[in-house]
Amino acid sequence: MEKHPQRFERGTDGPKVILVGADGSESSMRAVAYAAGLARRQNALLAVVYVQPVMAAGAAFGAPVAATTREIADELVAEIREATERLKGIFELRWEFRTFHGDPYNGLVKAADELKADAVVVGASEQAGHRIVGSVAVRLVKVGRWPVTVVP
């Protein structure tokens, strides 16, 4: 009999950690709002993850890549804090913000593994090329390790 290593058990008592990918796009901010509602109703932790792109080519041309991605992360945190402050006393929500480096797909996989996510929520891709190559959402679904919700 083949023995499998002990895997993290998911979904038995409802989600404890709902991970949502945020990059500042409209669809990702709708995904954050949707995931926040899920987390609030399930009393789960909302883990908002921003994957900072690693753009060596951009840095070679003198583009201030690190500063730009840090600004995006700071703006996301400010928006989320503002929204949670507006809802304080009406809805309580446990959340944390994390940044990872790399491409969005690998960054979200790494984040979901590290945070032991029970569910992953992402916004639908707004890039036309993803219809051909495959979006981050489709790739996450194909991995088959978490329930994945794609918010339009």
PDB file of N, CA, C and O in Angstrom, residues 40 80-95:
ATOM      1  N   ARG A  40     -16.197  37.382   6.024  1.00  0.00           N
ATOM      2  CA  ARG A  40     -17.021  37.888   7.123  1.00  0.00           C
ATOM      3  C   ARG A  40     -18.085  36.872   7.500  1.00  0.00           C
ATOM      4  O   ARG A  40     -18.248  36.541   8.674  1.00  0.00           O
ATOM      5  N   ILE A  80      -7.869  49.160   1.437  1.00  0.00           N
ATOM      6  CA  ILE A  80      -8.490  48.110   2.248  1.00  0.00           C
ATOM      7  C   ILE A  80      -8.699  48.602   3.677  1.00  0.00           C
ATOM      8  O   ILE A  80      -9.755  48.381   4.277  1.00  0.00           O
ATOM      9  N   ARG A  81      -7.705  49.296   4.213  1.00  0.00           N
ATOM     10  CA  ARG A  81      -7.857  49.851   5.577  1.00  0.00           C
ATOM     11  C   ARG A  81      -9.035  50.814   5.639  1.00  0.00           C
ATOM     12  O   ARG A  81      -9.824  50.783   6.585  1.00  0.00           O
ATOM     13  N   GLU A  82      -9.136  51.686   4.637  1.00  0.00           N
ATOM     14  CA  GLU A  82     -10.227  52.664   4.595  1.00  0.00           C
ATOM     15  C   GLU A  82     -11.581  51.950   4.557  1.00  0.00           C
ATOM     16  O   GLU A  82     -12.502  52.324   5.286  1.00  0.00           O
ATOM     17  N   ALA A  83     -11.693  50.927   3.732  1.00  0.00           N
ATOM     18  CA  ALA A  83     -12.953  50.187   3.625  1.00  0.00           C
ATOM     19  C   ALA A  83     -13.292  49.495   4.940  1.00  0.00           C
ATOM     20  O   ALA A  83     -14.450  49.523   5.376  1.00  0.00           O
ATOM     21  N   THR A  84     -12.309  48.887   5.596  1.00  0.00           N
ATOM     22  CA  THR A  84     -12.600  48.189   6.853  1.00  0.00           C
ATOM     23  C   THR A  84     -12.939  49.180   7.964  1.00  0.00           C
ATOM     24  O   THR A  84     -13.772  48.883   8.818  1.00  0.00           O
ATOM     25  N   GLU A  85     -12.328  50.362   7.948  1.00  0.00           N
ATOM     26  CA  GLU A  85     -12.661  51.374   8.955  1.00  0.00           C
ATOM     27  C   GLU A  85     -14.101  51.862   8.780  1.00  0.00           C
ATOM     28  O   GLU A  85     -14.799  52.086   9.753  1.00  0.00           O
ATOM     29  N   ARG A  86     -14.527  52.032   7.518  1.00  0.00           N
ATOM     30  CA  ARG A  86     -15.906  52.472   7.243  1.00  0.00           C
ATOM     31  C   ARG A  86     -16.916  51.452   7.765  1.00  0.00           C
ATOM     32  O   ARG A  86     -18.018  51.818   8.152  1.00  0.00           O
ATOM     33  N   LEU A  87     -16.543  50.179   7.745  1.00  0.00           N
ATOM     34  CA  LEU A  87     -17.466  49.120   8.140  1.00  0.00           C
ATOM     35  C   LEU A  87     -17.363  48.728   9.610  1.00  0.00           C
ATOM     36  O   LEU A  87     -18.151  47.920  10.086  1.00  0.00           O
ATOM     37  N   LYS A  88     -16.390  49.296  10.318  1.00  0.00           N
ATOM     38  CA  LYS A  88     -16.195  48.937  11.724  1.00  0.00           C
ATOM     39  C   LYS A  88     -17.481  49.208  12.511  1.00  0.00           C
ATOM     40  O   LYS A  88     -18.110  50.228  12.353  1.00  0.00           O
ATOM     41  N   GLY A  89     -17.856  48.246  13.320  1.00  0.00           N
ATOM     42  CA  GLY A  89     -19.082  48.376  14.093  1.00  0.00           C
ATOM     43  C   GLY A  89     -20.294  47.836  13.354  1.00  0.00           C
ATOM     44  O   GLY A  89     -21.294  47.482  13.962  1.00  0.00           O
ATOM     45  N   ILE A  90     -20.231  47.803  12.018  1.00  0.00           N
ATOM     46  CA  ILE A  90     -21.321  47.234  11.217  1.00  0.00           C
ATOM     47  C   ILE A  90     -20.969  45.791  10.893  1.00  0.00           C
ATOM     48  O   ILE A  90     -21.721  44.868  11.161  1.00  0.00           O
ATOM     49  N   PHE A  91     -19.799  45.628  10.279  1.00  0.00           N
ATOM     50  CA  PHE A  91     -19.273  44.304   9.963  1.00  0.00           C
ATOM     51  C   PHE A  91     -17.862  44.225  10.500  1.00  0.00           C
ATOM     52  O   PHE A  91     -17.081  45.153  10.312  1.00  0.00           O
ATOM     53  N   GLU A  92     -17.551  43.149  11.156  1.00  0.00           N
ATOM     54  CA  GLU A  92     -16.182  42.935  11.612  1.00  0.00           C
ATOM     55  C   GLU A  92     -15.507  41.948  10.673  1.00  0.00           C
ATOM     56  O   GLU A  92     -16.106  40.967  10.264  1.00  0.00           O
ATOM     57  N   LEU A  93     -14.262  42.230  10.340  1.00  0.00           N
ATOM     58  CA  LEU A  93     -13.538  41.407   9.391  1.00  0.00           C
ATOM     59  C   LEU A  93     -12.088  41.298   9.824  1.00  0.00           C
ATOM     60  O   LEU A  93     -11.435  42.309  10.092  1.00  0.00           O
ATOM     61  N   ARG A  94     -11.604  40.073   9.930  1.00  0.00           N
ATOM     62  CA  ARG A  94     -10.184  39.852  10.201  1.00  0.00           C
ATOM     63  C   ARG A  94      -9.474  39.765   8.860  1.00  0.00           C
ATOM     64  O   ARG A  94      -9.883  38.991   7.992  1.00  0.00           O
ATOM     65  N   TRP A  95      -8.434  40.558   8.685  1.00  0.00           N
ATOM     66  CA  TRP A  95      -7.713  40.515   7.421  1.00  0.00           C
ATOM     67  C   TRP A  95      -6.248  40.823   7.632  1.00  0.00           C
ATOM     68  O   TRP A  95      -5.847  41.404   8.636  1.00  0.00           O
TER      69      TRP A  95
END
